[in-house]
mmCIF file of C-alpha atoms and ligand atoms in Angstrom:
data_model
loop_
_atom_site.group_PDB
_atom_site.id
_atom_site.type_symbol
_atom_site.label_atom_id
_atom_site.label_comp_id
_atom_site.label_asym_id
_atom_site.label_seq_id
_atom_site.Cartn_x
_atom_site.Cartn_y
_atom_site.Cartn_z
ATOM 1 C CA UNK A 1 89.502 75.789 124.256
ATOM 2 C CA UNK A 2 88.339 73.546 120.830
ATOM 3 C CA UNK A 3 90.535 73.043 117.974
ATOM 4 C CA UNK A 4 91.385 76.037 115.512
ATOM 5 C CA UNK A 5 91.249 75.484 112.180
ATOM 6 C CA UNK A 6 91.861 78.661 110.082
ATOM 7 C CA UNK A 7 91.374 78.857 106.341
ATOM 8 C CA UNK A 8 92.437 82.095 104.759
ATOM 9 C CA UNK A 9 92.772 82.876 100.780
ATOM 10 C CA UNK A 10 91.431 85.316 98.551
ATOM 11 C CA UNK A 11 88.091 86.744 97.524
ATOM 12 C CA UNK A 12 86.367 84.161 95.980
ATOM 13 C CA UNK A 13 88.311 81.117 96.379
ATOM 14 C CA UNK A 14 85.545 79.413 98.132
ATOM 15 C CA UNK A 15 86.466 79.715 101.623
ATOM 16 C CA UNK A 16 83.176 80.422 102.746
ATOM 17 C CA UNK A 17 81.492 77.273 101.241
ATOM 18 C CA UNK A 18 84.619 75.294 102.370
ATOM 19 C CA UNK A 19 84.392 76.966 105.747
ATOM 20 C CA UNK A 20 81.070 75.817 106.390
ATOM 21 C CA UNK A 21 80.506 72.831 105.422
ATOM 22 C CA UNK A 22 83.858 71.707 107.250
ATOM 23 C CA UNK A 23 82.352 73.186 110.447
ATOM 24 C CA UNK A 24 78.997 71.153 109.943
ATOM 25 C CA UNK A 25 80.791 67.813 109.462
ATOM 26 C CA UNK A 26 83.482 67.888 112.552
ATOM 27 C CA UNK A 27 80.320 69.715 114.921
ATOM 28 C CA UNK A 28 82.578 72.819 115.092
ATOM 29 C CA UNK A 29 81.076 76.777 114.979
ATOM 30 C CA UNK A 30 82.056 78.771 111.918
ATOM 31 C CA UNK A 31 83.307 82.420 111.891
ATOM 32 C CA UNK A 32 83.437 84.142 108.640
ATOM 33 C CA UNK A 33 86.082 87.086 109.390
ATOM 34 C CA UNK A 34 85.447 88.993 106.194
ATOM 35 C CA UNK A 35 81.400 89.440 107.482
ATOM 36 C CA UNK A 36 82.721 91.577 110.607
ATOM 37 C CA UNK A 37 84.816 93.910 108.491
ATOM 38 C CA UNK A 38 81.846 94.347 105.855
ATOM 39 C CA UNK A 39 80.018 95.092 108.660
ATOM 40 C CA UNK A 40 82.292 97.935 110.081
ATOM 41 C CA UNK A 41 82.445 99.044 106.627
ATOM 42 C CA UNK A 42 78.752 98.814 106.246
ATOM 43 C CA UNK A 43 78.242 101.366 109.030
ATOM 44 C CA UNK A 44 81.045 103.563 108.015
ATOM 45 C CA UNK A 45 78.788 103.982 104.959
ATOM 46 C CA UNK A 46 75.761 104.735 106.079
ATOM 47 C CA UNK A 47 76.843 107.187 108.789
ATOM 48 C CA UNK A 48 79.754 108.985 105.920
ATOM 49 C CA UNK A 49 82.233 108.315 108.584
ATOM 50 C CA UNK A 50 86.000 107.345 107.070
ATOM 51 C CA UNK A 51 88.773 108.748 109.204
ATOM 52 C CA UNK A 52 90.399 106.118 110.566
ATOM 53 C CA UNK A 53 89.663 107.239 114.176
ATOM 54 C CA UNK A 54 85.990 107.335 113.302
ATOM 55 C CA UNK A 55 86.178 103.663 112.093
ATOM 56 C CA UNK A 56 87.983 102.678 114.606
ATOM 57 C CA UNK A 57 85.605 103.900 116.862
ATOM 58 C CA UNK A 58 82.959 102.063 114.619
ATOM 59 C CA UNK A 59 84.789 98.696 114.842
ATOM 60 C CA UNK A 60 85.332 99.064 118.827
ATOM 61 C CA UNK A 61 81.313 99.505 119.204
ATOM 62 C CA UNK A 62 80.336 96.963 117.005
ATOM 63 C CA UNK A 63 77.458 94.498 118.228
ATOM 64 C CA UNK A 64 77.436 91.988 115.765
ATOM 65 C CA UNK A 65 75.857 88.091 115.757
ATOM 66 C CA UNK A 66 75.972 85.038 113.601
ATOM 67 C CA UNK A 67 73.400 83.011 113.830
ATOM 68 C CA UNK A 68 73.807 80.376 110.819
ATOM 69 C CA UNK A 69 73.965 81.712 107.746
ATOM 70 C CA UNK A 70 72.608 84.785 108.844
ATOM 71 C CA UNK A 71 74.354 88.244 110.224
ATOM 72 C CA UNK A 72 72.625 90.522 112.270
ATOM 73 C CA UNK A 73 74.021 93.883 113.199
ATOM 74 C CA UNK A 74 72.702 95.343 116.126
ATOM 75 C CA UNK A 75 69.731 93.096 115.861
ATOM 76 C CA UNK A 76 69.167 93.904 112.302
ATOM 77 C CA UNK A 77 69.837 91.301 109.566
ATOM 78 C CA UNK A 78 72.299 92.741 107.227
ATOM 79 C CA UNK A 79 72.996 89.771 105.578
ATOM 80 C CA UNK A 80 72.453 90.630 102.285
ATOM 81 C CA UNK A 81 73.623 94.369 102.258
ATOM 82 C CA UNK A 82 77.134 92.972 103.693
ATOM 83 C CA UNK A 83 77.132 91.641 99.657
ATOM 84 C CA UNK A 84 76.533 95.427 97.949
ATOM 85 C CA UNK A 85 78.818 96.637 95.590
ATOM 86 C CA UNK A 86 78.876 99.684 97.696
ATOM 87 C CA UNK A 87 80.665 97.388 100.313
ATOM 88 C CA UNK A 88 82.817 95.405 98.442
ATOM 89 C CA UNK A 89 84.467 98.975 96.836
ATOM 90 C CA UNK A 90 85.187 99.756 99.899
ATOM 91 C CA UNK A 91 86.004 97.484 102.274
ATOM 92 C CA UNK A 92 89.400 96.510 101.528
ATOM 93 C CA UNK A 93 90.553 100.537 102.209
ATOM 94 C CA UNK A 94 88.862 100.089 106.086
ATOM 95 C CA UNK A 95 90.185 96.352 106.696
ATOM 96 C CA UNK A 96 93.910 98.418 105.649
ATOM 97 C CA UNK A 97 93.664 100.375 108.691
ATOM 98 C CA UNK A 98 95.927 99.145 111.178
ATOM 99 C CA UNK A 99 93.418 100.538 114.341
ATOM 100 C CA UNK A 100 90.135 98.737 113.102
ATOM 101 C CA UNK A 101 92.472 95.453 112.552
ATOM 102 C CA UNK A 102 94.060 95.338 116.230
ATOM 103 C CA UNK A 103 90.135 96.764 117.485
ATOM 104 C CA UNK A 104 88.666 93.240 115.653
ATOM 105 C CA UNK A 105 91.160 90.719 116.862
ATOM 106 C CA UNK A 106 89.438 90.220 120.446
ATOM 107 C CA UNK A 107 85.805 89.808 118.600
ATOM 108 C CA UNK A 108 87.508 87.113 115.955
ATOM 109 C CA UNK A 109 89.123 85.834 118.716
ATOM 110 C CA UNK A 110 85.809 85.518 121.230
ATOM 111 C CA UNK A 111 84.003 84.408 118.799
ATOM 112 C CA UNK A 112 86.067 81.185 117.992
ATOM 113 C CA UNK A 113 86.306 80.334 121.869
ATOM 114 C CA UNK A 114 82.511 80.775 122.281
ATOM 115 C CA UNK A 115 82.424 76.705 120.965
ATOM 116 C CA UNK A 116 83.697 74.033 123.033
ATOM 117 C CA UNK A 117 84.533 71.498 120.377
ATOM 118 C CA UNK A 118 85.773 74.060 117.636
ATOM 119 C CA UNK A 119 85.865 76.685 115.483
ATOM 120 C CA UNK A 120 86.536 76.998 111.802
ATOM 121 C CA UNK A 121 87.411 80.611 110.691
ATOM 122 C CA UNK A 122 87.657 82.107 107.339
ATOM 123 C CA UNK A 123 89.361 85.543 106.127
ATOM 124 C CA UNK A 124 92.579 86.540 105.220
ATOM 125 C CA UNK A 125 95.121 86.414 108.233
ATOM 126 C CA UNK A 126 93.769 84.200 110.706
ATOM 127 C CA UNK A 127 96.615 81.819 110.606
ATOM 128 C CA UNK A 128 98.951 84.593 110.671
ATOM 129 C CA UNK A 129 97.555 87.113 112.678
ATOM 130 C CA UNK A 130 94.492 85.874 114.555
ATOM 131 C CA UNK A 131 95.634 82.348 115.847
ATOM 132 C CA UNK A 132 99.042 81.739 114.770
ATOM 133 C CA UNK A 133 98.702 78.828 116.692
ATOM 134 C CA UNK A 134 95.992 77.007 114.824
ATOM 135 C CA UNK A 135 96.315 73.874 114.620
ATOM 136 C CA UNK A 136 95.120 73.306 111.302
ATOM 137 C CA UNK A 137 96.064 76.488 108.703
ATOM 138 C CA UNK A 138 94.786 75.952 105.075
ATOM 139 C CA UNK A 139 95.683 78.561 102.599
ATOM 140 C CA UNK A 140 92.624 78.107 99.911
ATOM 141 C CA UNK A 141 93.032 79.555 96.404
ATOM 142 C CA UNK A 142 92.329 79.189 93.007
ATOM 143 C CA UNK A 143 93.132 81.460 89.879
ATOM 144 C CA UNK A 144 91.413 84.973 89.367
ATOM 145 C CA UNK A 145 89.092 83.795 86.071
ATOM 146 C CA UNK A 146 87.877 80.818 88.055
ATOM 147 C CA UNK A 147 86.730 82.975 91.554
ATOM 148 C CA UNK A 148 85.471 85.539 89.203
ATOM 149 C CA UNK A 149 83.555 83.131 87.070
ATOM 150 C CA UNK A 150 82.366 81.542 90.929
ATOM 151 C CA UNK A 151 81.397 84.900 92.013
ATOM 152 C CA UNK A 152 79.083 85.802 89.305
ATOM 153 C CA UNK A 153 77.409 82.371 89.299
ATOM 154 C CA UNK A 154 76.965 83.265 93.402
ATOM 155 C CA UNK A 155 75.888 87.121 92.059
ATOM 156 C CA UNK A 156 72.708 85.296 89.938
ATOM 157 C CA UNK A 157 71.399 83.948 92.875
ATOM 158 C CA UNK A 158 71.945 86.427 95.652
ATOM 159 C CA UNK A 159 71.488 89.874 94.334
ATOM 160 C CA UNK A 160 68.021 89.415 92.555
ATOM 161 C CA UNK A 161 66.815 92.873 91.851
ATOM 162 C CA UNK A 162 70.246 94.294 91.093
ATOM 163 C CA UNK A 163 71.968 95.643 88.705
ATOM 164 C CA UNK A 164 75.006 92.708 88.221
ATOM 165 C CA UNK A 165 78.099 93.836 87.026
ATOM 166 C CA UNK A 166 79.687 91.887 84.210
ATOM 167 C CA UNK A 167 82.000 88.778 84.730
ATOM 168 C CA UNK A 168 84.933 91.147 83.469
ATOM 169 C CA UNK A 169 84.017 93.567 86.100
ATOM 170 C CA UNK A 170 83.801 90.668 88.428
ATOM 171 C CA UNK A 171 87.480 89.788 87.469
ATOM 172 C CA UNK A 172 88.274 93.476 87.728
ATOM 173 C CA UNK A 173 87.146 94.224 91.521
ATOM 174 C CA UNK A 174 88.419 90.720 92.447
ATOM 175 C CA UNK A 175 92.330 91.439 91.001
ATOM 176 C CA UNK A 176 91.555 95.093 93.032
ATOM 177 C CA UNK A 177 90.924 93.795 96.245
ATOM 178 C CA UNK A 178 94.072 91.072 96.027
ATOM 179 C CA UNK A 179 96.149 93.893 94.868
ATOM 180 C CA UNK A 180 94.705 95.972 97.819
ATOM 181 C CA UNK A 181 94.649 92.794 100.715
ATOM 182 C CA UNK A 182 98.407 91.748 99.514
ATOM 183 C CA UNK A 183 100.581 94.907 99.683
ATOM 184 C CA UNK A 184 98.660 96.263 102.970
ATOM 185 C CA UNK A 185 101.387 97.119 105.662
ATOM 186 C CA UNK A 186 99.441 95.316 108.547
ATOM 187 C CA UNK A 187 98.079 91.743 108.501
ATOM 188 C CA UNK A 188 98.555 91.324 104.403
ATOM 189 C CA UNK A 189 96.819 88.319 102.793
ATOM 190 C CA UNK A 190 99.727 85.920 102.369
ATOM 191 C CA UNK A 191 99.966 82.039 103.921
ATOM 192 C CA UNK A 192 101.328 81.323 107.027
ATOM 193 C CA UNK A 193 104.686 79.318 106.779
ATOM 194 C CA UNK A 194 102.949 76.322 108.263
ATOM 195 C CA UNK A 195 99.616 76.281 106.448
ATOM 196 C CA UNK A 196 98.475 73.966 103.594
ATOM 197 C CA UNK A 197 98.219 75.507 100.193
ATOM 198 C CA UNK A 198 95.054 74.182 98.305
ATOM 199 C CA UNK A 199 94.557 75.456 94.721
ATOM 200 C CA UNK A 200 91.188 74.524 93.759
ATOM 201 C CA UNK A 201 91.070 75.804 90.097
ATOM 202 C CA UNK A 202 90.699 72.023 88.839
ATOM 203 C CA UNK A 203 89.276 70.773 91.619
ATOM 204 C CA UNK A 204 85.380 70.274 93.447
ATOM 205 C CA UNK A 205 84.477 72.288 96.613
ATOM 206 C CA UNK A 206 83.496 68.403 97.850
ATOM 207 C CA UNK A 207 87.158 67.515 97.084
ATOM 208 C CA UNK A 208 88.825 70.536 99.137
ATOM 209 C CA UNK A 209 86.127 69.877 101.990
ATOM 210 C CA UNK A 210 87.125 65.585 102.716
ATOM 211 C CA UNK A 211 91.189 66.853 102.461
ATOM 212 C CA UNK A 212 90.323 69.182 105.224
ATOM 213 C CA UNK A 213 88.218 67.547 107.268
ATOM 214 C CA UNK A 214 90.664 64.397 107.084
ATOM 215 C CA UNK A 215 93.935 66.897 107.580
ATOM 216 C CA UNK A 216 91.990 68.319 110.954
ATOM 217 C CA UNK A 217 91.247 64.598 112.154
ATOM 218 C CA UNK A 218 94.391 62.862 111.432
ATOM 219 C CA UNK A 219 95.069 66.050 113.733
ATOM 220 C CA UNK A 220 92.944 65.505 116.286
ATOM 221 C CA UNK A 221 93.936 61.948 116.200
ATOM 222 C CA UNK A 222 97.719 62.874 117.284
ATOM 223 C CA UNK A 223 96.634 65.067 120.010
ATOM 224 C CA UNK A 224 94.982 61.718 121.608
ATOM 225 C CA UNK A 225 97.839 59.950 120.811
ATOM 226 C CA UNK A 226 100.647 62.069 122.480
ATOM 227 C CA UNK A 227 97.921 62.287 125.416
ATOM 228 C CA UNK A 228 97.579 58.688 126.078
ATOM 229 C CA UNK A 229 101.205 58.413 125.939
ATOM 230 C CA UNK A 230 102.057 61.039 128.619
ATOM 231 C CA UNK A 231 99.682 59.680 130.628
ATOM 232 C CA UNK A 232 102.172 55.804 130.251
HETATM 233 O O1 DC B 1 86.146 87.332 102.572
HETATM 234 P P1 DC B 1 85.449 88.624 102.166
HETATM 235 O O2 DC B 1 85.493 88.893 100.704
HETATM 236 O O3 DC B 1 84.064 88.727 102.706
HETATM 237 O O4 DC B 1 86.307 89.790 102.879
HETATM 238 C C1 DC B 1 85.989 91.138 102.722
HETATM 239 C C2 DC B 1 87.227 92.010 102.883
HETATM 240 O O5 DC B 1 87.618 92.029 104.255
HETATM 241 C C3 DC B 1 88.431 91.580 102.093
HETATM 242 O O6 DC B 1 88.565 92.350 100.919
HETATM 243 C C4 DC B 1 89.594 91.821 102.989
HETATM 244 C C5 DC B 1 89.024 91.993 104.356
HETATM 245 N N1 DC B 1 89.393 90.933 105.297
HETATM 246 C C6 DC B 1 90.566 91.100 105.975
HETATM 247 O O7 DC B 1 91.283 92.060 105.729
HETATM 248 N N2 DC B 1 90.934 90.199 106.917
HETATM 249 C C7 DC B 1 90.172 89.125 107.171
HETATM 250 N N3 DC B 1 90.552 88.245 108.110
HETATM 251 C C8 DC B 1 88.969 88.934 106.451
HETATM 252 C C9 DC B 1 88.614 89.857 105.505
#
C-alpha cells in the first residue's frame, strides 16, 4: 500500500484545493471524503428517504467514481449538484449518523488503496477515524470570516444561474455545519493528536501546499532511511 496522507479541517478551509494540488505534485490519487457523503445525501434527497436505516441502506449501495475533478454517481455526473444549497443544509444531519459513517469507511478506505504510490484524502476524520495510521495527518484551518469570504468567491464561479446567498449567510451555514461536525457523537471533526495544525487565515494556499508536500517527503525520506539501515 502507498503513503497516506490525510488532511482534515473544516468547511472551507481549503482542503480541497490543498488536497489536490498536493496529490498532483507527489503523483499520488486524491479522495475528497466530503463528495461521498454529499452524494449519499444527494440521493436521500431526491428519493425523500431520511431514516437512518434508509440512508444507511443508501450509503451501502452507493456506486460512486472520481474521475479528476469530476464525480459521477451511478454513471451520472453530479458534480455540480453535490454543491446545492439543498445539500449542504443537509448533509451534516446524514454524515451524524453513526450507520452511514461505519457503511463509508470500506469505500474511503478502497478508494485510497486503489493507487500504488499514494493517496491524499480530505474530510473531517480521516486521521482519526479512517487511517489513524497515516503517515502524514494535517489538520487545515483558518477562521470562519476568511472560509466564508473563500466560499463565496468559489460560489461566483460555480453556481452561475443561482440564486447566491449572501456572504453573512455564507458565514451563517459555515458556523452551522462546525457546530453540527464538532459535537457529533461518532467520528467528530477534531485533529488527531499526531497531526499538524495549519491555520491558513494569513497565509497563501501555495504556502500551505510546499509545507505539505515537504512534511510528506522529509517523510518518505525516513522510511528509506530506516530501510537501508535494516537492511546493514
Ligand atoms: O468537505 P465538505 O464540505 O464537502 O463535507 C461535507 C459534509 O460531509 C461536512 O459537513 C461533514 C461531512 N463529512 C464528514 O462528516 N466526514 C468526512 N470525512 C467528510 C465530510
Amino acid at each position: 500500500m502507498g503513503l497516506i496522507v490525510a488532511i482534515d479541517g473544516p468547511a472551507g478551509a481549503g482542503k480541497s484545493t490543498v488536497a489536490r494540488a498536493v496529490a498532483r505534485q507527489l503523483g499520488f490519487t486524491e479522495v475528497n471524503t466530503g463528495a461521498i457523503y454529499r452524494a449519499v445525501t444527494l440521493l436521500a434527497i431526491e428519493q425523500a428517504r431520511e431514516e437512518p436505516d434508509e440512508l444507511q441502506e443508501i450509503a451501502r449501495t452507493l456506486v460512486l467514481q472520481f474521475e479528476g475533478a469530476l464525480v459521477l454517481l451511478d454513471g451520472k455526473d453530479v458534480t455540480r449538484d453535490l454543491r446545492s444549497e439543498a445539500v449542504n443544509k443537509k448533509v451534516s444531519q446524514v454524515a451524524a449518523v453513526p450507520a452511514v459513517r461505519t457503511e463509508l469507511l470500506g469505500l474511503q478506505r478502497q478508494l485510497a488503496r486503489a493507487h500504488p504510490r499514494g493517496a491524499v484524502l480530505e474530510g473531517r476524520d480521516v486521521g482519526t477515524v479512517v487511517f489513524p495510521d497515516a503517515e502524514v495527518k494535517i489538520f487545515l484551518t483558518a477562521s470562519a470570516q476568511e472560509r466564508a469570504r473563500r466560499r463565496y468567491t468559489e460560489m461566483q464561479f460555480k453556481t452561475a444561474g443561482w440564486v447566491l446567498p449572501s456572504i453573512t449567510e455564507v458565514q451563517a451555514s459555515i458556523e452551522r455545519r462546525d457546530a453540527l461536525d464538532g459535537s457529533r457523537v461518532v467520528a467528530p471533526l477534531r485533529p488527531a493528536d499526531d497531526a499538524t495544525v495549519i491555520d491558513n487565515t494569513n497565509t497563501s494556499l501555495s504556502d500551505v501546499v510546499t509545507e505539505i508536500v515537504s512534511l510528506v517527503r522529509a517523510t518518505i525520506s525516513s522510511y528509506d532511511a530506516q530501510r537501508s539501515d535494516s537492511r546493514h
